[in-house]
Short mmCIF file of C-alpha atoms and ligand atoms in Angstrom, two decimals:
data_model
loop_
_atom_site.label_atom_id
_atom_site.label_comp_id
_atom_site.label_asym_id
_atom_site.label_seq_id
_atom_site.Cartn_x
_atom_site.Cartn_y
_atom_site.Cartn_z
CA UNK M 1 -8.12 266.68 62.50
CA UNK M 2 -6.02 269.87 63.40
CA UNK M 3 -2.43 270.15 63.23
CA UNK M 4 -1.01 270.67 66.33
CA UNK M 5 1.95 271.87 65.71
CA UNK M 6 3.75 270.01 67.69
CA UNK M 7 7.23 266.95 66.96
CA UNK M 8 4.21 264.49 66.36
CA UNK M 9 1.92 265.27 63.04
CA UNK M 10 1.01 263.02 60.98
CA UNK M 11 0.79 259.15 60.41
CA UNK M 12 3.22 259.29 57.04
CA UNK M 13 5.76 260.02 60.02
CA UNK M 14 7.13 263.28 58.60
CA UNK M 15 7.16 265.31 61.39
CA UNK M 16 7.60 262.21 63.86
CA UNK M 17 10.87 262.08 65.95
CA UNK M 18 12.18 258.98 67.09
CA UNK M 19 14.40 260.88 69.72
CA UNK M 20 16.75 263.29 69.77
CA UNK M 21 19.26 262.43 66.95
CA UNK M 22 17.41 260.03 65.57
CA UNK M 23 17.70 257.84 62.50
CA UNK M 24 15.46 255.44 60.85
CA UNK M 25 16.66 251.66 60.38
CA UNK M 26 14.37 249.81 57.57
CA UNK M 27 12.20 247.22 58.98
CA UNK M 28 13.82 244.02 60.67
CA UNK M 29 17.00 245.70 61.03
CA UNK M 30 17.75 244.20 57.93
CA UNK M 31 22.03 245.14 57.75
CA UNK M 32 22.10 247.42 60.80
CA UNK M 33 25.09 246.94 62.79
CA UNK M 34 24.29 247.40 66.33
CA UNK M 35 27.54 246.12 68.27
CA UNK M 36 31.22 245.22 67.64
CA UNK M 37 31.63 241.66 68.57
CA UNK M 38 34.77 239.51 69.07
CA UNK M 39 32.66 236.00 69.26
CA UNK M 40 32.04 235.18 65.47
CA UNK M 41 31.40 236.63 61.72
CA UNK M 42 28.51 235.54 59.54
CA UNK M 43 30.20 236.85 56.02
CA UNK M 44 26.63 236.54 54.13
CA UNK M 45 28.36 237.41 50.85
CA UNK M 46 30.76 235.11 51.12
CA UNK M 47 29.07 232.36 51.97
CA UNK M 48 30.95 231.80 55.37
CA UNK M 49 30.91 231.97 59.30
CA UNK M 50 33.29 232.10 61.94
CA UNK M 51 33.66 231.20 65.95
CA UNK M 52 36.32 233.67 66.78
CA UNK M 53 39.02 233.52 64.12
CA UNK M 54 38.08 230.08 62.89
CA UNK M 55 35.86 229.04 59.57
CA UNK M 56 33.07 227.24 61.79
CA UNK M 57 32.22 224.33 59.20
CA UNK M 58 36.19 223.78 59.92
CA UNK M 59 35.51 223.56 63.03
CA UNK M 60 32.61 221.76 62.95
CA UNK M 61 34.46 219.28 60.69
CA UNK M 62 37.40 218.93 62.50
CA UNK M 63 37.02 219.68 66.33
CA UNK M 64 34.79 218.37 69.00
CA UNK M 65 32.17 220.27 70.65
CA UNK M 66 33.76 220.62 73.48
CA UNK M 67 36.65 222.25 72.21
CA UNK M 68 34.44 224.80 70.59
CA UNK M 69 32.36 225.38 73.47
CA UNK M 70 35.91 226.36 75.10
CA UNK M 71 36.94 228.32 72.20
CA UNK M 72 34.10 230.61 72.17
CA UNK M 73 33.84 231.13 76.55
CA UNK M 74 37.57 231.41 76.68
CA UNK M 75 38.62 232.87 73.56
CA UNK M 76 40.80 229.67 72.56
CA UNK M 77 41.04 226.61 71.16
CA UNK M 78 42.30 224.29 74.65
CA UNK M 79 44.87 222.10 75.08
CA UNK M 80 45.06 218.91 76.79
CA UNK M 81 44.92 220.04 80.11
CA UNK M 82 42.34 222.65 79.24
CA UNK M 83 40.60 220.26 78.06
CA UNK M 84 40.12 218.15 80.63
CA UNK M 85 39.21 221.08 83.58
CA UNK M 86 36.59 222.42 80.82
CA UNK M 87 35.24 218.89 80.63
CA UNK M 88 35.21 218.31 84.40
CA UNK M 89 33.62 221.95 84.92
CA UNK M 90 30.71 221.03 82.82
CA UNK M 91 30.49 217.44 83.91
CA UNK M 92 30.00 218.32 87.15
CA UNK M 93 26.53 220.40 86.13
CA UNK M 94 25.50 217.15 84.65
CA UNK M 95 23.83 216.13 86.97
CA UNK M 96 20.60 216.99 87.79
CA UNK M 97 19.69 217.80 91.69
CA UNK M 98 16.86 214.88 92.90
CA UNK M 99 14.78 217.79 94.09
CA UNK M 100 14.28 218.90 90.92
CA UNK M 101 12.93 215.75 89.12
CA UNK M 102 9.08 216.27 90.68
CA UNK M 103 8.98 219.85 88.97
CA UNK M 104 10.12 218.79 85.53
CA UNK M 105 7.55 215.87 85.76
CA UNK M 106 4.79 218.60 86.52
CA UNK M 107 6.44 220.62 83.49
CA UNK M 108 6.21 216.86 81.34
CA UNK M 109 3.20 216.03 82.28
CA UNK M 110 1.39 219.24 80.55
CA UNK M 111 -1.00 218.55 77.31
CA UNK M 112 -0.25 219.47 75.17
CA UNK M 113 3.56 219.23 76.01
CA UNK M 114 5.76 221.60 74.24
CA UNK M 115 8.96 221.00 75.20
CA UNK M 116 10.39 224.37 74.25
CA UNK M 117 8.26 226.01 76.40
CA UNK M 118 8.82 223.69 79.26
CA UNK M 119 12.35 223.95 78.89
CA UNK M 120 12.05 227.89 78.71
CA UNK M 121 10.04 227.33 81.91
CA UNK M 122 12.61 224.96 83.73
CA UNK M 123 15.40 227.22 82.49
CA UNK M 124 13.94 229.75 84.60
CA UNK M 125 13.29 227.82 87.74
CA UNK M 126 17.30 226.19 87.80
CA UNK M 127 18.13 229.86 87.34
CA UNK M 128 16.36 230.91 90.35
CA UNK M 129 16.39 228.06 92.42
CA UNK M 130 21.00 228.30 92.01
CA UNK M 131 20.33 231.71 93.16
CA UNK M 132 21.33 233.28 89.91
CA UNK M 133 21.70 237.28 90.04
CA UNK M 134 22.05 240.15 88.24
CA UNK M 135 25.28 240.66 86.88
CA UNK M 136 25.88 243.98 88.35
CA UNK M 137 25.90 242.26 91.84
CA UNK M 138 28.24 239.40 91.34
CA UNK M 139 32.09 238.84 90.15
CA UNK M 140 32.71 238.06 86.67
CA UNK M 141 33.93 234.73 87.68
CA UNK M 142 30.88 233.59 88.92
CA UNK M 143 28.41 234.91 85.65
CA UNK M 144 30.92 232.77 83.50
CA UNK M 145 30.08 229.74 86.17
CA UNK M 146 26.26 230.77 85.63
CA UNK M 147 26.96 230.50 82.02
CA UNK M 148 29.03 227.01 81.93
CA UNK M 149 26.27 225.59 84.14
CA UNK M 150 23.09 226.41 81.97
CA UNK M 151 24.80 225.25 78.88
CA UNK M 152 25.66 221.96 80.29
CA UNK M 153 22.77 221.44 81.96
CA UNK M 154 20.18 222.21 78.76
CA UNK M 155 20.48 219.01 76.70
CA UNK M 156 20.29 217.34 80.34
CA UNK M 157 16.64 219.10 81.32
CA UNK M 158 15.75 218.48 77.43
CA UNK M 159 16.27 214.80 77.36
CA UNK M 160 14.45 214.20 81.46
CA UNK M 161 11.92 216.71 80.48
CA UNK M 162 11.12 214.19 77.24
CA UNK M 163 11.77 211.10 78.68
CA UNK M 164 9.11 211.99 81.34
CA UNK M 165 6.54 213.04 79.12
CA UNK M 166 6.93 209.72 77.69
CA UNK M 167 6.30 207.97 80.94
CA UNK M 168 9.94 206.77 81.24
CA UNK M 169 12.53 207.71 83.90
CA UNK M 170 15.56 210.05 82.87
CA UNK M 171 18.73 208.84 82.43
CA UNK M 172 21.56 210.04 83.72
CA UNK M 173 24.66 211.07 81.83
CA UNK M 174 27.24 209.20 81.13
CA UNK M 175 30.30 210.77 82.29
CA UNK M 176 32.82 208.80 80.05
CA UNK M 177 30.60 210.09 76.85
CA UNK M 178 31.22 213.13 74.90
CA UNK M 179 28.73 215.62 75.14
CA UNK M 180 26.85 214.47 71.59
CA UNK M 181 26.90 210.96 72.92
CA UNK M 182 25.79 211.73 75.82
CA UNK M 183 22.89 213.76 74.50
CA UNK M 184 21.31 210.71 72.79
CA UNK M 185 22.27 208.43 75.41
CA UNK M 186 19.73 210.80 78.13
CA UNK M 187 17.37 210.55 75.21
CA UNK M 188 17.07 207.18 74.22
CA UNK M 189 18.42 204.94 77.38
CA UNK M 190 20.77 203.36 74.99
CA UNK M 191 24.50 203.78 73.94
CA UNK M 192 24.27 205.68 70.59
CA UNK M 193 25.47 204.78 67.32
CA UNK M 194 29.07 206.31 66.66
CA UNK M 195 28.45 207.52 63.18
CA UNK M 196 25.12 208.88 64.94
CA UNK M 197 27.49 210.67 67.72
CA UNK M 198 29.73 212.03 64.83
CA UNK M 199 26.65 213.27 62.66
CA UNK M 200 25.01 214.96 65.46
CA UNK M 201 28.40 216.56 67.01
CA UNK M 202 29.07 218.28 63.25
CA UNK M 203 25.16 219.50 63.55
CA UNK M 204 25.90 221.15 67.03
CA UNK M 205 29.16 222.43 66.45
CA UNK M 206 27.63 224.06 63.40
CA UNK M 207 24.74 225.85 65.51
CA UNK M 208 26.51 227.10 68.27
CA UNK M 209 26.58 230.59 67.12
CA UNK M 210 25.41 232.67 64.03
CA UNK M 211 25.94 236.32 64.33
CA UNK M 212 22.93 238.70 65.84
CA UNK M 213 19.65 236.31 65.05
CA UNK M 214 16.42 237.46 66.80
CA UNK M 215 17.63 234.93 69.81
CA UNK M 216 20.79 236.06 70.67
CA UNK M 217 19.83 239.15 69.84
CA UNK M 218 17.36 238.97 72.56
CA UNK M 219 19.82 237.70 75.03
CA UNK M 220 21.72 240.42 74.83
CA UNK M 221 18.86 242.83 75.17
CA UNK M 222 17.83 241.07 78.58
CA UNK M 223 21.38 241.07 79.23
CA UNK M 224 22.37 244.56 78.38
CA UNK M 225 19.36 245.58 81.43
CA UNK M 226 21.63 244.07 83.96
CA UNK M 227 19.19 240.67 84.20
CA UNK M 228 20.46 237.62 85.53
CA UNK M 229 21.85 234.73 82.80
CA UNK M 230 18.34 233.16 83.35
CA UNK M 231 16.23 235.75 82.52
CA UNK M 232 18.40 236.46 78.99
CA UNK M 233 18.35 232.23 78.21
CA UNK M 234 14.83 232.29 78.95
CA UNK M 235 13.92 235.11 76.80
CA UNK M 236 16.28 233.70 73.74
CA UNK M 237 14.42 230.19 74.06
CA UNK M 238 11.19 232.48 73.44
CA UNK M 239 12.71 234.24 70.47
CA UNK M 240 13.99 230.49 68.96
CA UNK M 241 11.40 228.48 69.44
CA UNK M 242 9.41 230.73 66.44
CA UNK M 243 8.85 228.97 63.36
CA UNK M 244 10.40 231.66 61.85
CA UNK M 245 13.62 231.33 63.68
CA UNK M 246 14.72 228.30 65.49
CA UNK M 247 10.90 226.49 65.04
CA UNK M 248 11.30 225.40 61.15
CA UNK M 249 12.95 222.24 61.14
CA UNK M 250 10.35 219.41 62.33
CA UNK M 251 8.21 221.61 60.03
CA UNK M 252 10.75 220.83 57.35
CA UNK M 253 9.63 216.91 57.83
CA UNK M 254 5.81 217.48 57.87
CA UNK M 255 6.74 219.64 54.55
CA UNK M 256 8.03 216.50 52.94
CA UNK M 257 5.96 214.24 54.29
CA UNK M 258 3.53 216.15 52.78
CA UNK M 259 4.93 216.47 49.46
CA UNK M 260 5.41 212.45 49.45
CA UNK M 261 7.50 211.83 46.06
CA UNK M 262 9.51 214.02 43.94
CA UNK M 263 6.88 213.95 40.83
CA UNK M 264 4.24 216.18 43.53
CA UNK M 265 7.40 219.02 44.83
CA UNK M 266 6.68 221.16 42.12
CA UNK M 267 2.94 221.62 42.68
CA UNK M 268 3.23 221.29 46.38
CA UNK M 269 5.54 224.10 46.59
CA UNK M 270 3.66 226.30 43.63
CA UNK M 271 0.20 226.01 45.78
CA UNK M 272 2.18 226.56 48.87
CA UNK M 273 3.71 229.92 47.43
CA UNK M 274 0.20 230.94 46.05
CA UNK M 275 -1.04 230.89 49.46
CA UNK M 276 1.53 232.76 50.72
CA UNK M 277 2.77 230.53 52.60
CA UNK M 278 7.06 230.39 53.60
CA UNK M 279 8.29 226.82 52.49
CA UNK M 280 10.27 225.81 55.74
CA UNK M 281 14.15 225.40 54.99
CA UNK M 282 14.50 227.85 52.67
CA UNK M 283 15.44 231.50 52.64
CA UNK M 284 17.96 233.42 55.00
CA UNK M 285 18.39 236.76 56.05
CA UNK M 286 22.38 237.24 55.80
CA UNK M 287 22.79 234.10 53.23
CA UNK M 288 21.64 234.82 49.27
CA UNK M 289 24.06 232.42 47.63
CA UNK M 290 24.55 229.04 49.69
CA UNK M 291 23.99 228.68 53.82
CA UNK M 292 27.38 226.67 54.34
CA UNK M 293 25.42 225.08 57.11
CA UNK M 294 23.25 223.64 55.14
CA UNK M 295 26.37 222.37 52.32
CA UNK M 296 27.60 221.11 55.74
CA UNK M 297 24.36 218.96 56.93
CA UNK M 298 23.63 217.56 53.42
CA UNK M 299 27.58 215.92 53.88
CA UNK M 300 26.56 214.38 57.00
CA UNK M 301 23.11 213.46 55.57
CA UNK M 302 24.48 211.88 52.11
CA UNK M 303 27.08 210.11 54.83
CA UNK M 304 23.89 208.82 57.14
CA UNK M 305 21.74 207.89 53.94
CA UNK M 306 18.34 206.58 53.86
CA UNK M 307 15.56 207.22 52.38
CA UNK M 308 14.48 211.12 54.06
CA UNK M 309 18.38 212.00 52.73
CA UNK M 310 17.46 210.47 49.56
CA UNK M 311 13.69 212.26 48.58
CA UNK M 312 15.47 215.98 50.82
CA UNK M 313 18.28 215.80 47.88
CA UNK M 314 15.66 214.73 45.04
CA UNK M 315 13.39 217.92 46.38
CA UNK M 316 15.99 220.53 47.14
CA UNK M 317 16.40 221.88 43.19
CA UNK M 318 13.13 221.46 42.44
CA UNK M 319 12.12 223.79 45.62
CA UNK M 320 14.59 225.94 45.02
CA UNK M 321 14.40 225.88 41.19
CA UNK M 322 10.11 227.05 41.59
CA UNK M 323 11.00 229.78 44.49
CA UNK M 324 13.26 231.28 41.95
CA UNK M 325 10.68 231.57 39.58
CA UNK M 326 7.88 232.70 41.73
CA UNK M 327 9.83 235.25 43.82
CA UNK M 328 12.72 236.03 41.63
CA UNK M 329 15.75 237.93 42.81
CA UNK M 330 14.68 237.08 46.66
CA UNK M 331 17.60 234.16 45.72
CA UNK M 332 15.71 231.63 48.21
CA UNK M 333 18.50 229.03 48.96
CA UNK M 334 18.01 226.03 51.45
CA UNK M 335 19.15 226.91 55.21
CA UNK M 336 20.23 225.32 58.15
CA UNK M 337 17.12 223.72 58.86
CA UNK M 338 16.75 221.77 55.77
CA UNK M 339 19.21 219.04 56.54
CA UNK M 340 19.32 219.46 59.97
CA UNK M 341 16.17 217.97 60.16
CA UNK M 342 17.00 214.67 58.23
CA UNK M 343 20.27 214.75 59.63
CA UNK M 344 18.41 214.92 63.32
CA UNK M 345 16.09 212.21 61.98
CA UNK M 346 18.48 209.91 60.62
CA UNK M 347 19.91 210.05 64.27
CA UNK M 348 17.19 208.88 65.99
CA UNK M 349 15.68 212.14 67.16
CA UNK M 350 11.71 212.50 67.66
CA UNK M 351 10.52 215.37 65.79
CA UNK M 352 9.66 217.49 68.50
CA UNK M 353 12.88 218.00 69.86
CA UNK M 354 14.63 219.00 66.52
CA UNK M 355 14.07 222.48 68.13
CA UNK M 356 14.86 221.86 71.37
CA UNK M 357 18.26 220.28 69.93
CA UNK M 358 18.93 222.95 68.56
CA UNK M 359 18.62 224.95 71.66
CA UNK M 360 20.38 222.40 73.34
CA UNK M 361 23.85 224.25 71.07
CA UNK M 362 22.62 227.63 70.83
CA UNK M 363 22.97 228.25 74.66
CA UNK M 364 26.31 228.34 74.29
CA UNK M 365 26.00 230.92 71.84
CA UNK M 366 23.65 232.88 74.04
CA UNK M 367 26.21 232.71 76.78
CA UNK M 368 28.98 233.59 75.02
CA UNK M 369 26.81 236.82 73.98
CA UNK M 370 25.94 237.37 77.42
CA UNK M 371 29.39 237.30 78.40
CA UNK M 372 30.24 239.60 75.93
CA UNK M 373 27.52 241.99 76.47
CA UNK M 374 28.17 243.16 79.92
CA UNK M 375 31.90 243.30 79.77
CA UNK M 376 31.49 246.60 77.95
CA UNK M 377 27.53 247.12 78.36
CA UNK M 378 25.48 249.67 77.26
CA UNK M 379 21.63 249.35 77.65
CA UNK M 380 20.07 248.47 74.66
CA UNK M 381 17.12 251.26 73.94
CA UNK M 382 16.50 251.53 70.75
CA UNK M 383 13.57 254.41 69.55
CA UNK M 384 10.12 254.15 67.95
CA UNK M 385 8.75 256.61 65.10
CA UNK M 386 5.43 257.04 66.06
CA UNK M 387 2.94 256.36 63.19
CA UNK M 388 -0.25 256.82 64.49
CA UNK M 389 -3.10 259.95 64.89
CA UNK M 390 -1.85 263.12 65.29
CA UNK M 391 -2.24 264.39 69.09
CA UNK M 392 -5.64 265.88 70.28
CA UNK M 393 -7.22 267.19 73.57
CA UNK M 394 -8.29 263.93 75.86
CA UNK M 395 -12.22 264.35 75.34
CA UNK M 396 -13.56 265.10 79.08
CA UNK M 397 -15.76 262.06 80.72
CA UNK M 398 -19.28 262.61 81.34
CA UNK M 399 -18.45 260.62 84.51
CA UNK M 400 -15.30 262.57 85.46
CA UNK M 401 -17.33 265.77 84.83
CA UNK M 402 -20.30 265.24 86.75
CA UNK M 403 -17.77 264.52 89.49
C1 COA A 501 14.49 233.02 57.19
C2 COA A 501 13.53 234.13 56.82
C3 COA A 501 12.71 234.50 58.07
C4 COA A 501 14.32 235.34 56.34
O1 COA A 501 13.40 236.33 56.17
P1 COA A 501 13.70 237.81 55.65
O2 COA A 501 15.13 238.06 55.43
O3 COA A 501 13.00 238.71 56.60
O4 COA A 501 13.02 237.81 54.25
P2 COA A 501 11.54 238.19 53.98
O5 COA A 501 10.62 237.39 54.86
O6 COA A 501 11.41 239.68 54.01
O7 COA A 501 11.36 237.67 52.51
C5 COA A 501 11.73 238.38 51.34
C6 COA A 501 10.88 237.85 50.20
O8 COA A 501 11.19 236.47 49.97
C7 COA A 501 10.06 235.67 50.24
N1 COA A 501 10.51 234.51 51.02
C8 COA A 501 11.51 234.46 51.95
N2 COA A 501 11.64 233.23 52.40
C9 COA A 501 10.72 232.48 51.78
C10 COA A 501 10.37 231.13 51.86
N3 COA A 501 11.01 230.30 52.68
N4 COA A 501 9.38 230.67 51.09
C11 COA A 501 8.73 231.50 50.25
N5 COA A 501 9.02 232.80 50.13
C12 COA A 501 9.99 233.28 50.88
C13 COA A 501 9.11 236.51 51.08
O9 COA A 501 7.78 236.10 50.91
C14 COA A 501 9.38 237.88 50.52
O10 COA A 501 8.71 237.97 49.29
P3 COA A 501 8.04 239.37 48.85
O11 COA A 501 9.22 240.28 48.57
O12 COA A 501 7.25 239.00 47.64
O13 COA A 501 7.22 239.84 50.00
C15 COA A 501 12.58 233.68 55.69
O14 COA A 501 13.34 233.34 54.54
C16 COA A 501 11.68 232.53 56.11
O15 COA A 501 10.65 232.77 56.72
N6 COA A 501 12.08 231.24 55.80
C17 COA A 501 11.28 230.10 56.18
C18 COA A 501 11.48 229.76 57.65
C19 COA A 501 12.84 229.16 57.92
O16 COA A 501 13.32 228.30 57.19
N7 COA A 501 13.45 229.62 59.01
C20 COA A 501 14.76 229.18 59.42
C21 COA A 501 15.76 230.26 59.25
S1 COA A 501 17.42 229.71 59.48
#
C-alpha cells in the first residue's frame, strides 16, 4: 500500500493525529482527570470516599438518606426545617400519575422482563411526558426540580414496574416512611422489617455517588450536549446496568450458588480464572487495597446474619487468596457488589432488582452530576487516533462508471 503522505499513515498510529494538540490517554481512561468536581472524592489509595466534604461510610453510618440526598443537591447537610421542605419536595413526586400505570404494565408485561431496561425505558417516557427540556431553554430552578423529581420517582417506577410483572398491583408509598422503608414497602405490600430499613438505608447511602464511573460519566456526556435530565438518566441506566459496572451483584449470588460450600471456592474460582472468566465482586478500578464499601456492607451483613452472610465471609479469602495467585500484583480485592448482594438478599430483595436498587441510589448521583455539569459546561468531545489502513483513492464503480 503507498504512503500517502498525508496526517494519517499507518495502523501502528505513528503518524495518526487525534486533533490538533492532541494527546493520547491509555485505554479506559484509566487515571485521566477529565473535570474538577465539588460533589465527592474517591481517594483509591487511601481507601476512602467522600459526598462533598464528608467520609461517605460516615455518612452512610450515621445520617439518613435523605439528608444525604440534600447534602449532595444543595451542597449541605439540612437542618430541621430543611429537612422537612426536602422531604415534602420529594414526597410530592411520589406519587405516580394514574395515566401512567397502563404503560408500565405494557413495559411489565415484556418476556423476558428486564427491569433495567424497562426502567431505562419508563425513565424516558416520565421525562417526556413532564415536558422535560434541554437545559439551555429552562431556569436553573426548574432542571434542579427535573432532577428532585426523577430521583424520587425511580425506586417508585422500580417497585410498580416489578410488582406488575408479577401480576400484583403497585403499592403506593407510604408517606409517613422514610425513603428505604418506603422502598420495600412498594416492593413487597408489607411494612418492612426495621433492621431491614436500617441495612438497606446504609447500602443506599453508600451508592449514591462514586467519583467518574462509566454511568455518571455518561450522564455528564449527555448532559454536557445540552440534553434534557431524561436523556442523561436514561443513558447512565444503559451504562449501569453492564455486568461490568452496575450488573454484577445478582451475578455475585448465582456465583455462590454455584460454588455451593466453602471446600469447592478454590476450584470454582481456579476453573473460572482459567477460562478467563471475571469472578463477580471482585476487582476495582480506583480501589487496590480495600473498597470501604464493601468493609461497610459486610458490617451490615455480619449484623443481618444468615446463612448467604455466613458461606460470602467463609468464601471471600479464599477468592481473594487464589486471584492473588493467579493474577498477581492486579491486587483483586472484593467490591461493592460483593455484600451488597447478600446484604440486598438478606432484606428481602428478588435478585433481579439488586441492579435496579442500585439504580434506585445512583440517580441521585447522576443528578447531582448533571447539575454540576452544566453550571460551568463545556461539551464533552473527546478525539480518536485512527488505527486503521492508510488512506487510498475510492476504487471507481463499474456501475457509477457506466453511468
Ligand atoms: C471492576 C473491573 C471492571 C475493573 O476493571 P479494570 O480496572 O479495567 O481492570 P482490568 O479489567 O483491566 O483488569 C486488570 C487485570 O486484572 C484481572 N481482573 C480484574 N478483575 C478481575 C476479576 N474480578 N476476576 C478475575 N480477574 C480480574 C483482569 O483479567 C486483568 O488481568 P490481565 O492483566 O491478566 O489481563 C474489573 O475488576 C471487573 O470486571 N470485576 C468484575 C465485575 C465487577 O465486580 N464489577 C463491579 C465493579 S464495582
Amino acid at each position: 500500500m503507498p504512503d500517502t503522505g498525508q496526517v494519517i499513515r499507518n495502523a501502528d498510529g505513528a503518524g495518526s493525529t487525534g486533533g490538533a494538540g492532541s494527546t493520547d490517554a491509555p485505554a479506559g481512561l484509566d487515571g485521566v482527570v477529565v473535570a474538577r468536581t465539588r460533589i465527592g472524592d474517591v481517594r483509591g489509595l487511601e481507601g476512602c470516599y467522600y459526598y462533598r466534604h464528608y467520609d461517605a461510610i460516615e455518612l452512610s453510618s450515621h445520617r439518613t438518606l435523605e439528608d444525604v440526598w440534600h447534602l449532595l443537591f444543595r451542597g449541605h447537610l439540612p437542618d430541621q426545617a430543611e429537612r422537612a421542605a426536602f422531604q415534602r419536595q420529594a414526597a410530592g413526586h411520589r406519587v405516580l400519575p394514574e395515566d401512567l400505570i397502563p404503560f408500565l404494565r405494557t413495559l411489565a408485561s415484556t418476556d423476558p422482563f428486564d427491569p433495567m431496561a424497562a426502567l431505562r425505558t419508563a425513565i424516558s417516557f416520565v421525562a417526556q411526558r413532564s415536558g422535560f427540556r434541554s437545559w439551555l431553554d429552562i431556569p436553573p430552578d426548574q432542571l434542579y426540580d427535573n432532577a428532585v423529581q426523577l430521583s424520587a420517582q425511580t425506586p417508585v417506577l422500580l417497585a410498580a414496574l416489578h410488582r406488575l410483572h408479577r401480576g400484583q398491583e403497585p403499592v403506593a408509598g407510604d408517606p409517613g416512611l422514610s425513603a428505604a422503608a418506603s422502598y420495600l414497602f412498594m416492593l413487597s405490600g408489607e411494612h418492612p422489617d426495621p433492621q431491614h430499613v436500617w441495612a438497606l438505608e446504609r447500602y443506599l447511602i453508600s451508592t449514591i455517588d462514586h467519583g467518574f464511573n462509566p454511568s455518571t460519566f455518561t450522564a455528564r456526556v449527555i448532559a454536557s450536549t445540552g440534553a434534557d435530565l431524561g436523556a442523561a438518566v436514561t443513558g447512565a441506566i444503559g451504562a449501569l446496568s453492564g455486568p461490568l459496572h452496575g450488573g454484577a451483584p445478582s451475578r455475585v449470588l448465582d456465583m455462590l450458588d454455584d460454588i455451593g460450600t466453602p471446600d469447592r471456592a478454590q476450584a470454582w474460582v481456579r476453573d473460572a480464572v482459567l477460562r478467563g472468566d471475571k469472578i463477580m465482586g471482585f476487582g476495582h478500578r480506583a480501589y487496590k487495597g480495600k473498597d470501604p464499601r464493601s468493609a461497610l456492607l459486610r458490617e451490615v451483613a455480619d449484623t443481618l446474619g444468615g446463612r448467604t452472610a455466613e458461606f460470602a465471609a467463609a468464601v471471600e479469602d479464599t477468592i481473594v487468596g487464589v486471584l492473588a495467585e493467579m493474577k498477581p500484583g492486579r491486587a483483586l480485592n472484593s467490591n461493592v457488589e460483593f455484600y451488597a448482594s447478600v446484604v440486598m438478599d438478606a432484606c428481602g430483595i428478588p435478585r433481579e432488582m439488586f441492579t435496579p436498587t442500585f439504580a434506585s441510589s445512583r440517580v441521585i448521583g447522576w443528578c447531582t452530576h448533571v447539575l454540576e455539569q452544566v453550571s460551568g459546561n463545556r461539551v464533552i468531545r473527546p478525539s480518536a487516533r485512527y488505527d486503521g489502513q492508510p488512506p487510498e483513492p475510492v476504487p471507481l464503480s463499474d456501475e457509477m462508471t457506466q453511468a
